[in-house]
PDB file of C-alpha atoms in Angstrom:
ATOM      1  CA  GLN A   1     109.872 -48.205  67.877  1.00  0.00           C
ATOM      2  CA  VAL A   2     106.827 -49.518  66.028  1.00  0.00           C
ATOM      3  CA  GLN A   3     104.752 -52.592  66.799  1.00  0.00           C
ATOM      4  CA  LEU A   4     102.066 -54.363  64.786  1.00  0.00           C
ATOM      5  CA  VAL A   5      99.468 -56.305  66.745  1.00  0.00           C
ATOM      6  CA  GLU A   6      97.131 -58.733  64.994  1.00  0.00           C
ATOM      7  CA  SER A   7      93.873 -60.209  66.234  1.00  0.00           C
ATOM      8  CA  GLY A   8      90.901 -62.132  64.909  1.00  0.00           C
ATOM      9  CA  GLY A   9      92.285 -65.533  63.992  1.00  0.00           C
ATOM     10  CA  GLY A  10      90.624 -68.768  65.002  1.00  0.00           C
ATOM     11  CA  LEU A  11      89.036 -72.028  63.944  1.00  0.00           C
ATOM     12  CA  VAL A  12      86.217 -71.997  61.424  1.00  0.00           C
ATOM     13  CA  GLN A  13      84.475 -74.508  59.198  1.00  0.00           C
ATOM     14  CA  ALA A  14      84.860 -74.413  55.434  1.00  0.00           C
ATOM     15  CA  GLY A  15      82.557 -71.798  53.970  1.00  0.00           C
ATOM     16  CA  GLY A  16      82.733 -69.657  57.081  1.00  0.00           C
ATOM     17  CA  SER A  17      84.144 -66.186  57.633  1.00  0.00           C
ATOM     18  CA  LEU A  18      86.739 -64.474  59.802  1.00  0.00           C
ATOM     19  CA  ARG A  19      87.903 -60.900  60.118  1.00  0.00           C
ATOM     20  CA  LEU A  20      91.514 -60.144  60.942  1.00  0.00           C
ATOM     21  CA  SER A  21      92.626 -56.841  62.416  1.00  0.00           C
ATOM     22  CA  CYS A  22      96.042 -55.270  62.741  1.00  0.00           C
ATOM     23  CA  ALA A  23      96.929 -52.038  64.477  1.00  0.00           C
ATOM     24  CA  ALA A  24     100.247 -50.261  64.278  1.00  0.00           C
ATOM     25  CA  ALA A  25     101.416 -48.496  67.426  1.00  0.00           C
ATOM     26  CA  GLY A  26     104.461 -46.537  68.494  1.00  0.00           C
ATOM     27  CA  SER A  27     106.422 -43.610  67.138  1.00  0.00           C
ATOM     28  CA  ILE A  28     104.758 -43.428  63.734  1.00  0.00           C
ATOM     29  CA  PHE A  29     105.324 -40.594  61.308  1.00  0.00           C
ATOM     30  CA  ARG A  30     103.637 -42.085  58.263  1.00  0.00           C
ATOM     31  CA  ILE A  31     102.543 -45.478  56.903  1.00  0.00           C
ATOM     32  CA  ASN A  32     102.782 -46.360  53.232  1.00  0.00           C
ATOM     33  CA  GLU A  33     101.608 -49.879  52.361  1.00  0.00           C
ATOM     34  CA  MET A  34      99.835 -52.205  54.776  1.00  0.00           C
ATOM     35  CA  GLY A  35      99.006 -55.785  54.036  1.00  0.00           C
ATOM     36  CA  TRP A  36      98.637 -59.404  54.983  1.00  0.00           C
ATOM     37  CA  TYR A  37     100.835 -62.407  54.288  1.00  0.00           C
ATOM     38  CA  ARG A  38     100.343 -66.028  55.261  1.00  0.00           C
ATOM     39  CA  GLN A  39     102.544 -69.019  55.876  1.00  0.00           C
ATOM     40  CA  ALA A  40     101.437 -72.631  56.072  1.00  0.00           C
ATOM     41  CA  PRO A  41     103.649 -75.270  57.748  1.00  0.00           C
ATOM     42  CA  GLY A  42     106.568 -76.185  55.534  1.00  0.00           C
ATOM     43  CA  LYS A  43     105.797 -73.480  52.992  1.00  0.00           C
ATOM     44  CA  GLN A  44     107.098 -70.002  52.248  1.00  0.00           C
ATOM     45  CA  ARG A  45     105.386 -66.836  53.384  1.00  0.00           C
ATOM     46  CA  ASP A  46     103.140 -65.535  50.594  1.00  0.00           C
ATOM     47  CA  LEU A  47     101.328 -62.287  49.968  1.00  0.00           C
ATOM     48  CA  VAL A  48      97.571 -62.393  50.553  1.00  0.00           C
ATOM     49  CA  ALA A  49      96.583 -58.769  50.045  1.00  0.00           C
ATOM     50  CA  ILE A  50      98.208 -55.371  50.239  1.00  0.00           C
ATOM     51  CA  THR A  51      96.901 -51.829  50.025  1.00  0.00           C
ATOM     52  CA  SER A  52      98.221 -48.301  49.779  1.00  0.00           C
ATOM     53  CA  ASP A  53      96.650 -44.931  49.068  1.00  0.00           C
ATOM     54  CA  VAL A  54      96.831 -45.610  45.336  1.00  0.00           C
ATOM     55  CA  SER A  55      96.361 -49.348  44.806  1.00  0.00           C
ATOM     56  CA  THR A  56      95.208 -52.666  46.205  1.00  0.00           C
ATOM     57  CA  HIS A  57      96.445 -56.097  45.200  1.00  0.00           C
ATOM     58  CA  TYR A  58      95.199 -59.593  45.999  1.00  0.00           C
ATOM     59  CA  ALA A  59      96.692 -63.012  45.500  1.00  0.00           C
ATOM     60  CA  ASP A  60      94.767 -64.881  42.810  1.00  0.00           C
ATOM     61  CA  SER A  61      93.789 -67.580  45.302  1.00  0.00           C
ATOM     62  CA  VAL A  62      91.787 -65.140  47.449  1.00  0.00           C
ATOM     63  CA  LYS A  63      90.273 -62.794  44.863  1.00  0.00           C
ATOM     64  CA  GLY A  64      86.521 -62.544  45.267  1.00  0.00           C
ATOM     65  CA  ARG A  65      86.636 -64.053  48.764  1.00  0.00           C
ATOM     66  CA  PHE A  66      88.894 -61.740  50.801  1.00  0.00           C
ATOM     67  CA  THR A  67      88.658 -57.978  51.184  1.00  0.00           C
ATOM     68  CA  ILE A  68      91.369 -55.771  52.611  1.00  0.00           C
ATOM     69  CA  SER A  69      90.485 -52.415  54.121  1.00  0.00           C
ATOM     70  CA  ARG A  70      92.248 -49.756  56.088  1.00  0.00           C
ATOM     71  CA  ASP A  71      91.534 -47.101  58.707  1.00  0.00           C
ATOM     72  CA  ASN A  72      94.277 -44.501  58.451  1.00  0.00           C
ATOM     73  CA  THR A  73      92.965 -42.628  61.497  1.00  0.00           C
ATOM     74  CA  LYS A  74      93.759 -45.686  63.608  1.00  0.00           C
ATOM     75  CA  ASN A  75      96.810 -46.934  61.686  1.00  0.00           C
ATOM     76  CA  ALA A  76      94.910 -50.167  61.183  1.00  0.00           C
ATOM     77  CA  VAL A  77      94.347 -52.680  58.421  1.00  0.00           C
ATOM     78  CA  PHE A  78      91.689 -55.379  58.227  1.00  0.00           C
ATOM     79  CA  LEU A  79      91.163 -58.555  56.249  1.00  0.00           C
ATOM     80  CA  GLN A  80      87.631 -59.829  55.799  1.00  0.00           C
ATOM     81  CA  MET A  81      87.810 -63.461  54.776  1.00  0.00           C
ATOM     82  CA  ASN A  82      84.677 -65.100  53.393  1.00  0.00           C
ATOM     83  CA  ASN A  83      84.008 -68.542  51.976  1.00  0.00           C
ATOM     84  CA  LEU A  84      87.083 -69.884  53.704  1.00  0.00           C
ATOM     85  CA  LYS A  85      88.647 -73.082  52.431  1.00  0.00           C
ATOM     86  CA  PRO A  86      90.895 -75.625  54.184  1.00  0.00           C
ATOM     87  CA  GLU A  87      93.775 -74.451  51.999  1.00  0.00           C
ATOM     88  CA  ASP A  88      93.487 -71.025  53.639  1.00  0.00           C
ATOM     89  CA  THR A  89      94.790 -72.563  56.856  1.00  0.00           C
ATOM     90  CA  ALA A  90      97.973 -70.738  57.827  1.00  0.00           C
ATOM     91  CA  THR A  91      99.511 -68.236  60.166  1.00  0.00           C
ATOM     92  CA  TYR A  92      98.564 -64.782  58.939  1.00  0.00           C
ATOM     93  CA  TYR A  93     101.040 -61.945  59.374  1.00  0.00           C
ATOM     94  CA  CYS A  94     100.402 -58.222  59.208  1.00  0.00           C
ATOM     95  CA  ASN A  95     102.996 -56.161  57.383  1.00  0.00           C
ATOM     96  CA  ALA A  96     103.444 -52.409  57.152  1.00  0.00           C
ATOM     97  CA  ASP A  97     105.877 -50.010  55.537  1.00  0.00           C
ATOM     98  CA  VAL A  98     106.368 -47.399  58.253  1.00  0.00           C
ATOM     99  CA  ALA A  99     108.419 -44.253  58.700  1.00  0.00           C
ATOM    100  CA  ASP A 100     109.030 -43.567  62.380  1.00  0.00           C
ATOM    101  CA  LEU A 101     109.050 -40.127  63.954  1.00  0.00           C
ATOM    102  CA  ARG A 102     112.767 -39.991  64.666  1.00  0.00           C
ATOM    103  CA  ARG A 103     114.415 -41.041  61.416  1.00  0.00           C
ATOM    104  CA  ARG A 104     111.469 -40.673  58.990  1.00  0.00           C
ATOM    105  CA  VAL A 105     112.874 -43.450  56.836  1.00  0.00           C
ATOM    106  CA  TYR A 106     110.496 -46.198  55.697  1.00  0.00           C
ATOM    107  CA  ARG A 107     111.162 -49.761  56.780  1.00  0.00           C
ATOM    108  CA  ASP A 108     109.207 -53.004  56.953  1.00  0.00           C
ATOM    109  CA  TYR A 109     107.526 -54.118  60.170  1.00  0.00           C
ATOM    110  CA  TRP A 110     105.850 -57.454  60.907  1.00  0.00           C
ATOM    111  CA  GLY A 111     103.357 -58.635  63.449  1.00  0.00           C
ATOM    112  CA  LEU A 112     103.802 -61.873  65.370  1.00  0.00           C
ATOM    113  CA  GLY A 113     101.068 -63.616  63.426  1.00  0.00           C
ATOM    114  CA  THR A 114      97.607 -64.991  64.104  1.00  0.00           C
ATOM    115  CA  GLN A 115      96.541 -68.549  63.343  1.00  0.00           C
ATOM    116  CA  VAL A 116      93.661 -69.276  60.983  1.00  0.00           C
ATOM    117  CA  THR A 117      92.472 -72.861  60.782  1.00  0.00           C
ATOM    118  CA  VAL A 118      89.731 -73.939  58.386  1.00  0.00           C
ATOM    119  CA  SER A 119      88.252 -77.393  58.906  1.00  0.00           C
ATOM    120  CA  SER A 120      86.666 -79.364  56.099  1.00  0.00           C
TER     121      SER A 120
END
């Protein structure tokens, strides 16, 4: 079994910064992609940023403001969010493509989410 645990959400004023962290734990053989999605009330869950060993992709709305990084030694992924805007308010979910030790087949895992609220 694999779990993703997020931390770092909170309330911040527009123009401020937050750093989200996500650590994968459990019976992990290998992790492919890790990333962040967000979902605002009444809206669908959208990709924010995703990274693998070969590429990184950002949603257009966060390019130049958010930076995704990864620590493979800790099975962790981070999202540095700068110049936050009220429209960034959402629940942010960590996502990882993980092969567990037993079956060694990749599947998607999700964290429970962390709330980010940006006041104007």
